[in-house]
CSV table of C-alpha atoms and ligand atoms in Angstrom, one decimal:
chain,number,residue,atom,x,y,z
I,9,UNK,CA,204.9,56.1,106.2
I,10,UNK,CA,208.3,55.7,106.2
I,11,UNK,CA,208.6,58.3,109.1
I,12,UNK,CA,208.0,56.5,112.6
I,13,UNK,CA,208.1,58.8,115.7
I,14,UNK,CA,208.9,57.7,119.3
I,15,UNK,CA,209.1,59.4,122.2
I,16,UNK,CA,209.2,56.9,125.1
I,17,UNK,CA,212.6,58.7,125.8
I,18,UNK,CA,210.4,62.3,126.8
I,19,UNK,CA,210.4,61.7,130.3
I,20,UNK,CA,206.7,62.2,130.3
I,21,UNK,CA,204.4,60.3,132.9
I,22,UNK,CA,201.3,59.0,130.9
I,23,UNK,CA,198.7,61.9,132.3
I,24,UNK,CA,200.9,64.5,131.3
I,25,UNK,CA,200.3,63.7,127.6
I,26,UNK,CA,196.3,63.8,128.5
I,27,UNK,CA,197.0,66.7,130.1
I,28,UNK,CA,197.8,68.3,126.5
I,29,UNK,CA,195.6,66.2,124.3
I,30,UNK,CA,192.7,68.4,124.7
I,31,UNK,CA,194.5,71.2,123.7
I,32,UNK,CA,196.5,69.5,120.8
I,33,UNK,CA,193.2,68.6,119.5
I,34,UNK,CA,191.7,71.4,119.6
I,35,UNK,CA,194.7,73.2,117.7
I,36,UNK,CA,194.2,70.3,115.0
I,37,UNK,CA,190.7,71.3,114.5
I,38,UNK,CA,191.4,74.8,114.2
I,39,UNK,CA,194.3,74.0,111.4
I,40,UNK,CA,191.8,71.3,109.6
I,41,UNK,CA,188.8,73.6,109.7
I,42,UNK,CA,190.7,76.6,108.8
I,43,UNK,CA,189.7,78.5,111.6
I,44,UNK,CA,192.6,80.0,113.5
I,45,UNK,CA,194.8,83.3,113.0
I,46,UNK,CA,196.7,83.3,109.8
I,47,UNK,CA,194.2,80.7,108.1
I,48,UNK,CA,194.3,82.7,105.2
I,49,UNK,CA,197.6,81.7,104.8
I,50,UNK,CA,196.8,77.7,105.0
I,51,UNK,CA,197.2,76.9,101.1
I,52,UNK,CA,200.4,74.4,101.8
I,53,UNK,CA,197.3,72.2,103.9
I,54,UNK,CA,196.1,70.6,100.5
I,55,UNK,CA,199.1,71.2,98.3
I,56,UNK,CA,200.0,67.8,97.3
I,57,UNK,CA,196.1,67.1,96.0
I,58,UNK,CA,195.3,70.4,94.6
I,59,UNK,CA,198.3,71.9,93.1
I,60,UNK,CA,198.6,73.7,89.5
I,61,UNK,CA,199.3,70.5,87.8
I,62,UNK,CA,199.9,73.1,85.0
I,63,UNK,CA,202.3,74.8,86.7
I,64,UNK,CA,204.1,71.7,87.6
I,65,UNK,CA,204.6,70.6,84.3
I,66,UNK,CA,206.0,74.0,83.1
I,67,UNK,CA,208.7,73.4,86.0
I,68,UNK,CA,209.6,70.4,85.0
I,69,UNK,CA,210.1,71.5,81.5
I,70,UNK,CA,212.1,74.3,82.6
I,71,UNK,CA,214.5,72.1,84.5
I,72,UNK,CA,214.9,70.3,81.5
I,73,UNK,CA,215.5,73.4,79.6
I,74,UNK,CA,217.7,74.7,82.0
I,75,UNK,CA,219.6,71.3,82.2
I,76,UNK,CA,220.4,71.5,78.3
I,77,UNK,CA,221.7,75.3,78.6
I,78,UNK,CA,223.5,75.3,81.5
I,79,UNK,CA,226.1,73.6,83.6
I,80,UNK,CA,225.1,75.7,86.7
I,81,UNK,CA,221.8,77.0,87.9
I,82,UNK,CA,222.0,80.0,90.7
I,83,UNK,CA,219.1,80.0,92.3
I,84,UNK,CA,218.6,83.5,94.2
I,85,UNK,CA,216.7,83.7,97.2
I,86,UNK,CA,216.6,84.1,101.1
I,87,UNK,CA,214.6,82.3,104.0
I,88,UNK,CA,211.6,80.6,102.7
I,89,UNK,CA,212.8,81.5,99.4
I,90,UNK,CA,215.7,79.0,99.5
I,91,UNK,CA,216.6,76.7,102.6
I,92,UNK,CA,213.7,74.1,101.1
I,93,UNK,CA,215.2,73.6,97.7
I,94,UNK,CA,218.8,73.5,99.2
I,95,UNK,CA,217.5,71.1,102.1
I,96,UNK,CA,216.3,69.0,99.1
I,97,UNK,CA,218.9,68.8,97.1
I,98,UNK,CA,221.2,68.2,100.1
I,99,UNK,CA,218.6,65.6,101.6
I,100,UNK,CA,218.9,63.6,98.4
I,101,UNK,CA,222.0,64.2,96.6
I,102,UNK,CA,224.3,64.7,99.7
I,103,UNK,CA,227.0,67.2,100.7
I,104,UNK,CA,229.1,66.8,97.9
I,105,UNK,CA,225.7,66.8,95.4
I,106,UNK,CA,227.6,69.7,93.2
I,107,UNK,CA,231.0,67.9,93.0
I,108,UNK,CA,229.5,64.6,92.3
I,109,UNK,CA,227.0,65.7,89.6
I,110,UNK,CA,225.3,62.5,89.2
I,111,UNK,CA,222.0,64.1,87.9
I,112,UNK,CA,221.0,67.6,87.0
I,113,UNK,CA,223.1,70.4,87.2
I,114,UNK,CA,225.2,72.2,89.9
I,115,UNK,CA,223.2,74.4,92.1
I,116,UNK,CA,224.6,77.2,93.8
I,117,UNK,CA,222.2,79.5,96.0
I,118,UNK,CA,222.7,82.9,96.0
I,119,UNK,CA,220.9,86.0,97.5
I,120,UNK,CA,220.5,85.0,101.0
I,121,UNK,CA,223.3,87.2,102.7
I,122,UNK,CA,224.9,90.4,101.9
I,123,UNK,CA,228.7,89.2,101.5
I,124,UNK,CA,230.5,90.1,98.4
I,125,UNK,CA,233.1,87.3,99.1
I,126,UNK,CA,230.5,85.0,98.5
I,127,UNK,CA,229.0,86.2,95.4
I,128,UNK,CA,232.7,86.7,93.9
I,129,UNK,CA,233.3,82.9,94.9
I,130,UNK,CA,229.8,81.6,92.5
I,131,UNK,CA,231.2,83.8,90.1
I,132,UNK,CA,234.7,82.0,90.2
I,133,UNK,CA,233.1,78.5,90.6
I,134,UNK,CA,230.9,79.2,87.3
I,135,UNK,CA,233.7,80.7,85.6
I,136,UNK,CA,233.5,80.1,81.7
I,137,UNK,CA,230.5,77.7,82.0
I,138,UNK,CA,227.4,77.8,81.1
I,139,UNK,CA,224.8,79.1,83.6
I,140,UNK,CA,221.1,80.0,84.4
I,141,UNK,CA,219.6,82.0,87.1
I,142,UNK,CA,216.1,81.2,88.9
I,143,UNK,CA,215.4,84.6,91.1
I,144,UNK,CA,213.0,83.5,94.0
I,145,UNK,CA,211.0,86.4,96.0
I,146,UNK,CA,207.5,86.3,96.9
I,147,UNK,CA,207.3,89.9,97.6
I,148,UNK,CA,209.7,90.7,95.0
I,149,UNK,CA,211.1,93.3,97.2
I,150,UNK,CA,213.8,91.4,99.5
I,151,UNK,CA,217.3,93.8,99.4
I,152,UNK,CA,219.3,90.4,99.7
I,153,UNK,CA,218.1,88.6,96.5
I,154,UNK,CA,217.5,91.7,94.6
I,155,UNK,CA,221.3,93.0,94.9
I,156,UNK,CA,222.5,89.4,94.0
I,157,UNK,CA,220.1,89.7,91.3
I,158,UNK,CA,221.4,92.5,89.6
I,159,UNK,CA,224.9,91.1,89.9
I,160,UNK,CA,224.3,87.6,87.7
I,161,UNK,CA,221.9,89.4,85.7
I,162,UNK,CA,224.7,91.7,84.7
I,163,UNK,CA,227.2,88.8,84.2
I,164,UNK,CA,224.5,86.9,82.3
I,165,UNK,CA,224.2,90.2,79.9
I,166,UNK,CA,227.7,90.5,79.6
I,167,UNK,CA,228.0,86.5,78.8
I,168,UNK,CA,224.8,86.2,76.3
I,169,UNK,CA,223.6,89.8,75.4
I,170,UNK,CA,220.2,91.1,76.6
I,171,UNK,CA,218.3,88.4,74.8
I,172,UNK,CA,220.5,85.6,75.3
I,173,UNK,CA,220.0,86.7,79.1
I,174,UNK,CA,216.6,86.8,78.8
I,175,UNK,CA,216.1,82.6,77.8
I,176,UNK,CA,218.4,81.7,80.5
I,177,UNK,CA,216.4,84.0,83.4
I,178,UNK,CA,213.6,82.3,85.3
I,179,UNK,CA,211.4,84.3,87.9
I,180,UNK,CA,209.2,83.0,91.0
I,181,UNK,CA,207.4,85.8,92.6
I,182,UNK,CA,203.9,87.0,93.1
I,183,UNK,CA,201.2,86.4,90.6
I,184,UNK,CA,200.5,90.1,90.3
I,185,UNK,CA,202.3,92.0,93.0
I,186,UNK,CA,206.2,93.2,93.9
I,187,UNK,CA,209.5,94.6,91.7
I,188,UNK,CA,210.0,91.7,90.6
I,189,UNK,CA,206.9,90.6,89.0
I,190,UNK,CA,207.0,94.1,87.2
I,191,UNK,CA,210.7,93.2,86.2
I,192,UNK,CA,210.0,89.9,85.1
I,193,UNK,CA,207.1,91.2,82.9
I,194,UNK,CA,209.1,94.3,81.5
I,195,UNK,CA,212.0,91.7,80.4
I,196,UNK,CA,210.1,89.0,79.4
I,197,UNK,CA,211.0,86.4,81.9
I,198,UNK,CA,209.7,83.0,82.2
I,199,UNK,CA,207.6,83.5,85.7
I,200,UNK,CA,206.4,80.7,88.2
I,201,UNK,CA,203.9,82.0,90.8
I,202,UNK,CA,204.3,81.8,94.5
I,203,UNK,CA,200.9,81.2,95.7
I,204,UNK,CA,199.2,84.0,97.6
I,205,UNK,CA,197.8,81.4,100.5
I,206,UNK,CA,201.4,79.8,101.0
I,207,UNK,CA,204.2,81.9,103.2
I,208,UNK,CA,207.6,81.7,102.3
I,209,UNK,CA,208.5,78.8,105.1
I,210,UNK,CA,205.7,76.7,103.6
I,211,UNK,CA,206.4,77.1,99.7
I,212,UNK,CA,209.1,74.8,99.2
I,213,UNK,CA,206.8,72.5,97.3
I,214,UNK,CA,205.5,75.1,95.2
I,215,UNK,CA,207.6,76.5,92.5
I,216,UNK,CA,209.7,78.2,94.9
I,217,UNK,CA,211.5,75.2,95.6
I,218,UNK,CA,210.4,72.6,92.8
I,219,UNK,CA,212.0,74.6,89.9
I,220,UNK,CA,215.8,74.1,91.6
I,221,UNK,CA,215.3,70.9,92.8
I,222,UNK,CA,214.0,69.7,89.7
I,223,UNK,CA,217.0,71.0,87.7
I,224,UNK,CA,219.5,69.8,90.2
I,225,UNK,CA,218.1,66.4,89.4
I,226,UNK,CA,215.8,65.5,91.9
I,227,UNK,CA,212.6,63.7,91.2
I,228,UNK,CA,210.0,66.0,92.2
I,229,UNK,CA,207.0,63.8,91.2
I,230,UNK,CA,208.3,61.5,94.1
I,231,UNK,CA,208.8,64.6,96.4
I,232,UNK,CA,204.9,65.3,95.7
I,233,UNK,CA,203.7,61.7,96.3
I,234,UNK,CA,206.0,61.4,99.6
I,235,UNK,CA,204.1,64.7,100.6
I,236,UNK,CA,200.7,63.4,99.6
I,237,UNK,CA,201.2,60.1,101.9
I,238,UNK,CA,201.9,62.7,104.7
I,239,UNK,CA,198.9,64.9,103.6
I,240,UNK,CA,197.0,62.0,104.5
I,241,UNK,CA,198.2,60.3,107.1
I,242,UNK,CA,198.2,63.6,109.3
I,243,UNK,CA,194.8,64.4,108.5
I,244,UNK,CA,194.0,61.7,111.1
I,245,UNK,CA,192.1,63.3,113.9
I,246,UNK,CA,192.9,60.2,116.1
I,247,UNK,CA,195.2,61.9,118.9
I,248,UNK,CA,197.4,58.5,119.3
I,249,UNK,CA,197.6,58.0,115.8
I,250,UNK,CA,198.5,61.0,114.4
I,251,UNK,CA,202.1,61.6,115.0
I,252,UNK,CA,202.4,65.1,113.7
I,253,UNK,CA,200.0,66.1,116.7
I,254,UNK,CA,201.9,64.0,119.6
I,255,UNK,CA,204.8,65.6,118.5
I,256,UNK,CA,203.3,68.8,118.7
I,257,UNK,CA,202.0,68.0,122.2
I,258,UNK,CA,205.3,67.0,123.2
I,259,UNK,CA,207.0,70.0,122.1
I,260,UNK,CA,204.2,71.7,123.6
I,261,UNK,CA,204.6,69.9,127.3
I,262,UNK,CA,208.6,70.5,126.8
I,263,UNK,CA,207.9,73.8,126.7
I,264,UNK,CA,205.5,74.1,129.6
I,265,UNK,CA,208.2,71.9,131.4
I,266,UNK,CA,211.0,74.7,130.9
I,267,UNK,CA,212.7,72.8,128.0
I,268,UNK,CA,212.9,76.2,126.0
I,269,UNK,CA,215.2,74.8,123.6
I,270,UNK,CA,215.0,72.0,121.0
I,271,UNK,CA,217.9,70.6,119.0
I,272,UNK,CA,217.0,69.3,115.8
I,273,UNK,CA,220.0,66.4,115.8
I,274,UNK,CA,220.9,63.9,112.9
I,275,UNK,CA,223.1,61.6,112.6
I,276,UNK,CA,223.6,62.5,108.5
I,277,UNK,CA,226.1,65.4,107.3
I,278,UNK,CA,223.0,65.5,104.2
I,279,UNK,CA,220.7,66.4,106.9
I,280,UNK,CA,222.8,69.6,107.8
I,281,UNK,CA,220.2,71.7,105.8
I,282,UNK,CA,217.0,70.6,106.6
I,283,UNK,CA,218.1,71.8,110.5
I,284,UNK,CA,218.5,74.9,108.5
I,285,UNK,CA,215.4,74.4,107.0
I,286,UNK,CA,213.6,73.3,110.3
I,287,UNK,CA,215.1,76.2,112.1
I,288,UNK,CA,214.0,78.7,110.2
I,289,UNK,CA,210.3,77.0,110.4
I,290,UNK,CA,209.9,76.7,113.8
I,291,UNK,CA,211.5,80.1,114.8
I,292,UNK,CA,209.7,82.1,112.6
I,293,UNK,CA,206.3,80.6,113.0
I,294,UNK,CA,206.6,80.3,116.8
I,295,UNK,CA,208.9,82.5,118.3
I,296,UNK,CA,206.5,85.7,118.8
I,297,UNK,CA,205.0,87.6,121.6
I,298,UNK,CA,207.9,86.5,123.9
I,299,UNK,CA,206.8,82.6,123.2
I,300,UNK,CA,207.8,79.4,121.4
I,301,UNK,CA,210.7,77.4,121.6
I,302,UNK,CA,214.3,78.0,120.7
I,303,UNK,CA,215.2,75.9,117.7
I,304,UNK,CA,218.7,75.0,116.9
I,305,UNK,CA,220.3,72.2,115.0
I,306,UNK,CA,222.9,69.8,115.4
I,307,UNK,CA,224.8,67.1,112.8
I,308,UNK,CA,226.3,64.1,115.2
I,309,UNK,CA,228.5,62.9,115.9
I,310,UNK,CA,230.4,66.0,114.6
I,311,UNK,CA,228.7,68.2,117.3
I,312,UNK,CA,229.0,66.1,119.7
I,313,UNK,CA,232.6,67.3,120.1
I,314,UNK,CA,231.3,71.0,120.2
I,315,UNK,CA,228.1,71.3,122.0
I,316,UNK,CA,227.8,67.8,123.3
I,317,UNK,CA,229.3,68.9,126.6
I,318,UNK,CA,226.8,71.3,127.0
I,319,UNK,CA,224.0,69.0,126.4
I,320,UNK,CA,225.0,66.7,128.6
I,321,UNK,CA,225.7,68.9,131.3
I,322,UNK,CA,225.1,72.5,130.9
I,323,UNK,CA,221.9,74.8,131.8
I,324,UNK,CA,218.9,71.8,131.6
I,325,UNK,CA,217.1,73.9,129.7
I,326,UNK,CA,217.1,71.8,126.1
I,327,UNK,CA,215.2,68.6,124.8
I,328,UNK,CA,216.4,67.1,121.7
I,329,UNK,CA,214.6,65.6,118.6
I,330,UNK,CA,216.6,63.2,116.5
I,331,UNK,CA,216.3,62.5,113.3
I,332,UNK,CA,217.8,59.0,112.7
I,333,UNK,CA,218.0,57.5,109.0
I,334,UNK,CA,217.6,53.5,108.9
I,335,UNK,CA,219.2,52.6,105.5
I,336,UNK,CA,222.6,53.8,104.1
I,337,UNK,CA,222.7,54.6,100.7
I,338,UNK,CA,226.3,53.2,100.3
I,339,UNK,CA,227.6,51.0,102.7
I,340,UNK,CA,231.1,50.5,104.2
I,341,UNK,CA,232.6,48.2,106.2
I,342,UNK,CA,235.6,48.9,108.8
I,343,UNK,CA,238.5,46.9,107.4
I,344,UNK,CA,240.7,44.3,109.3
I,345,UNK,CA,244.1,45.0,110.6
I,346,UNK,CA,245.3,42.1,112.7
I,347,UNK,CA,248.5,44.6,114.0
I,348,UNK,CA,245.4,46.6,116.0
I,349,UNK,CA,248.0,49.4,116.5
I,350,UNK,CA,244.7,52.1,116.5
I,351,UNK,CA,243.0,49.3,118.8
I,352,UNK,CA,240.2,49.5,116.5
I,353,UNK,CA,240.1,45.8,115.9
I,354,UNK,CA,237.1,45.4,118.3
I,355,UNK,CA,235.3,47.1,115.5
I,356,UNK,CA,236.5,45.5,112.4
I,357,UNK,CA,233.9,44.2,110.1
I,358,UNK,CA,231.0,46.5,111.5
I,359,UNK,CA,229.4,48.9,109.0
I,360,UNK,CA,229.7,52.7,109.6
I,361,UNK,CA,225.9,52.7,109.6
I,362,UNK,CA,226.0,50.3,112.6
I,363,UNK,CA,228.6,51.9,114.4
I,364,UNK,CA,226.4,55.1,113.5
I,365,UNK,CA,223.6,53.5,115.2
I,366,UNK,CA,225.4,52.7,118.2
I,367,UNK,CA,226.6,56.0,118.7
I,368,UNK,CA,223.0,57.3,118.3
I,369,UNK,CA,221.7,55.0,120.8
I,370,UNK,CA,224.9,55.3,123.2
I,371,UNK,CA,224.1,59.1,123.1
I,372,UNK,CA,220.3,59.1,123.3
I,373,UNK,CA,220.7,57.3,126.9
I,374,UNK,CA,223.5,59.4,128.0
I,375,UNK,CA,221.5,62.8,127.1
I,376,UNK,CA,218.3,61.3,128.6
I,377,UNK,CA,220.7,60.3,131.9
I,378,UNK,CA,221.8,63.8,131.9
I,379,UNK,CA,218.3,65.4,131.9
I,380,UNK,CA,217.8,66.2,128.5
I,381,UNK,CA,214.6,64.2,127.2
I,382,UNK,CA,214.8,62.8,123.7
I,383,UNK,CA,212.1,62.4,120.8
I,384,UNK,CA,213.1,60.5,117.9
I,385,UNK,CA,211.8,60.8,114.2
I,386,UNK,CA,213.0,57.6,112.2
I,387,UNK,CA,213.0,57.5,108.5
I,388,UNK,CA,213.7,54.4,106.6
I,389,UNK,CA,216.0,56.1,104.0
I,390,UNK,CA,217.0,59.4,102.3
I,391,UNK,CA,215.2,59.7,99.0
I,392,UNK,CA,212.7,62.3,97.1
I,393,UNK,CA,209.7,60.5,98.6
I,394,UNK,CA,210.9,60.9,102.3
I,395,UNK,CA,211.8,64.7,101.8
I,396,UNK,CA,208.4,65.3,100.6
I,397,UNK,CA,206.8,62.9,103.6
I,398,UNK,CA,209.4,64.7,106.1
I,399,UNK,CA,208.4,68.2,105.2
I,400,UNK,CA,204.8,67.7,105.7
I,401,UNK,CA,205.2,66.3,109.0
I,402,UNK,CA,207.2,69.2,110.2
I,403,UNK,CA,204.7,71.6,108.8
I,404,UNK,CA,201.7,70.0,110.2
I,405,UNK,CA,203.1,69.7,113.5
I,406,UNK,CA,204.5,73.6,113.6
I,407,UNK,CA,200.8,74.5,112.8
I,408,UNK,CA,199.5,72.7,115.5
I,409,UNK,CA,201.6,73.2,118.0
I,410,UNK,CA,201.9,77.3,117.2
I,411,UNK,CA,198.2,77.1,117.7
I,412,UNK,CA,198.7,75.3,121.4
I,413,UNK,CA,201.1,78.0,122.3
I,414,UNK,CA,198.9,80.9,121.2
I,415,UNK,CA,200.6,82.7,118.2
I,416,UNK,CA,199.8,83.1,114.6
I,417,UNK,CA,202.4,80.6,113.2
I,418,UNK,CA,201.8,81.7,109.9
I,419,UNK,CA,203.1,85.4,110.2
I,420,UNK,CA,206.3,87.2,110.7
I,421,UNK,CA,206.3,90.4,111.8
I,422,UNK,CA,209.5,90.4,113.6
I,423,UNK,CA,211.3,90.0,110.0
I,424,UNK,CA,210.7,93.9,109.8
I,425,UNK,CA,212.6,95.4,112.2
I,426,UNK,CA,216.1,95.2,111.1
I,427,UNK,CA,215.4,95.9,107.3
I,428,UNK,CA,213.7,99.4,108.1
I,429,UNK,CA,217.0,100.1,110.3
I,430,UNK,CA,219.3,98.9,107.3
I,431,UNK,CA,217.0,100.8,105.0
I,432,UNK,CA,217.3,104.1,107.0
I,433,UNK,CA,220.9,103.5,107.1
I,434,UNK,CA,221.3,103.1,103.4
I,435,UNK,CA,219.5,106.1,102.9
I,436,UNK,CA,216.6,104.8,101.5
I,437,UNK,CA,213.6,107.4,100.5
I,438,UNK,CA,211.0,107.4,102.8
I,439,UNK,CA,213.3,106.4,106.1
I,440,UNK,CA,214.9,109.9,106.4
I,441,UNK,CA,213.1,110.2,109.8
I,442,UNK,CA,214.7,107.4,111.0
I,443,UNK,CA,218.4,107.8,110.1
I,444,UNK,CA,219.9,110.5,112.4
I,445,UNK,CA,218.5,108.9,115.2
I,446,UNK,CA,220.2,105.3,115.0
I,447,UNK,CA,223.5,107.0,113.5
I,448,UNK,CA,223.6,108.5,117.2
I,449,UNK,CA,223.5,105.4,118.6
I,450,UNK,CA,225.9,103.9,116.6
I,451,UNK,CA,228.3,106.5,117.9
I,452,UNK,CA,228.3,108.2,114.5
V,515,PA5,O1,209.2,82.9,105.5
V,515,PA5,C1,209.0,83.8,105.1
V,515,PA5,O2,208.1,84.1,104.8
V,515,PA5,C2,210.5,84.5,105.0
V,515,PA5,O3,211.5,83.8,105.1
V,515,PA5,C3,210.6,85.0,103.7
V,515,PA5,O4,210.8,83.7,102.9
V,515,PA5,C4,211.9,85.7,103.3
V,515,PA5,O5,211.9,86.7,103.9
V,515,PA5,C5,212.3,85.9,101.7
V,515,PA5,O6,211.1,86.8,101.3
V,515,PA5,P1,210.9,87.1,99.8
V,515,PA5,O7,210.1,85.5,99.2
V,515,PA5,O8,209.6,87.8,99.7
V,515,PA5,O9,211.9,87.4,99.4
């Protein structure tokens, strides 16, 4: 495994871990035996072993076709239908992957908000260049991607004609249900399937994430290999030898001790979107029935100059999980300057990676001293393989911790509330009864 988990700065006494152990083991068994709430949504559990090889080959072929026909891919989706792919691409290609274009097409993500300025900016970025679209929605009825798809489909048809557009549209959706499936069949788009037993936030290693990742130049064979390695490692029923189970137990203990906020802190800007993916995974899975840790993500050292003050000294409601990457992909040394006007000569000759490490270690000790316990997840490097491993580590651990706090980690009933109000305010048929009451509350 290229992931190591360290909890020596969790501030726990030995008996506390023992206290959580039986609950963690029971939750682990409920996941493995597929007998807990929502167990019908555990299709991701053995995904790296039993994924659809025929569809996987089609994904790779489609990615090559996209690369041959376009400079840009617009991936349209929201929540679990976009976060994993975006996290993966930035994890491997870095935050400037689209500008550097070392491999694959530029990938832009749309349909994850309702901002017209955002969509217009993507139109501007595409300009006269060739582009393709991957529209991704498991339900096929989500408003944000549906609006964006209409806009990009119109652009495609205006540029290439209906027939030409058809060969540039790839739809990833349910195998039988939903408006997007109907549209794809009617229009003749190439389609990929979101498996029935995999929910949105567990879907990034199905066609949902794999097609945009492959088109953007990621090696999805390596992603699946990394995922398989984690799948085998975290299948281990031995509590002390299974880091996913240990991490779940530690998160549970933090919650029991009143640490209600978990900050996933990384020291690589390439992990910023991974933090967004993690937030959705944790919040949508655990935040229900008045329970759960509130997940926050932070990019250090940047955010040490914003939320660092609070972490050090504010309400003692939080703990940190630090994501640390051992190797820098490309190293830089601080240059010598004998004049030393900036007073930085003490660091001359050091690598930025080494300075980053000292910042991480110094911050960890300061935050622990300030009353913010730290857990550390170390990766040897950022690669396609380690992305697959890390995704599975968090999936497995979250499934266990969700059962430990007594929720169904695989549903998301709370996401519906805003949609109903929005539909009523927009005048969608079927929501007429709600409209006037909502408008009265808004002061109309
Ligand atoms: O994790 C989830 O289930 C959600 O975040 C969904 O992925 C999100 O709401 C998008 O749903 P859909 O793919 O049906 O458009």
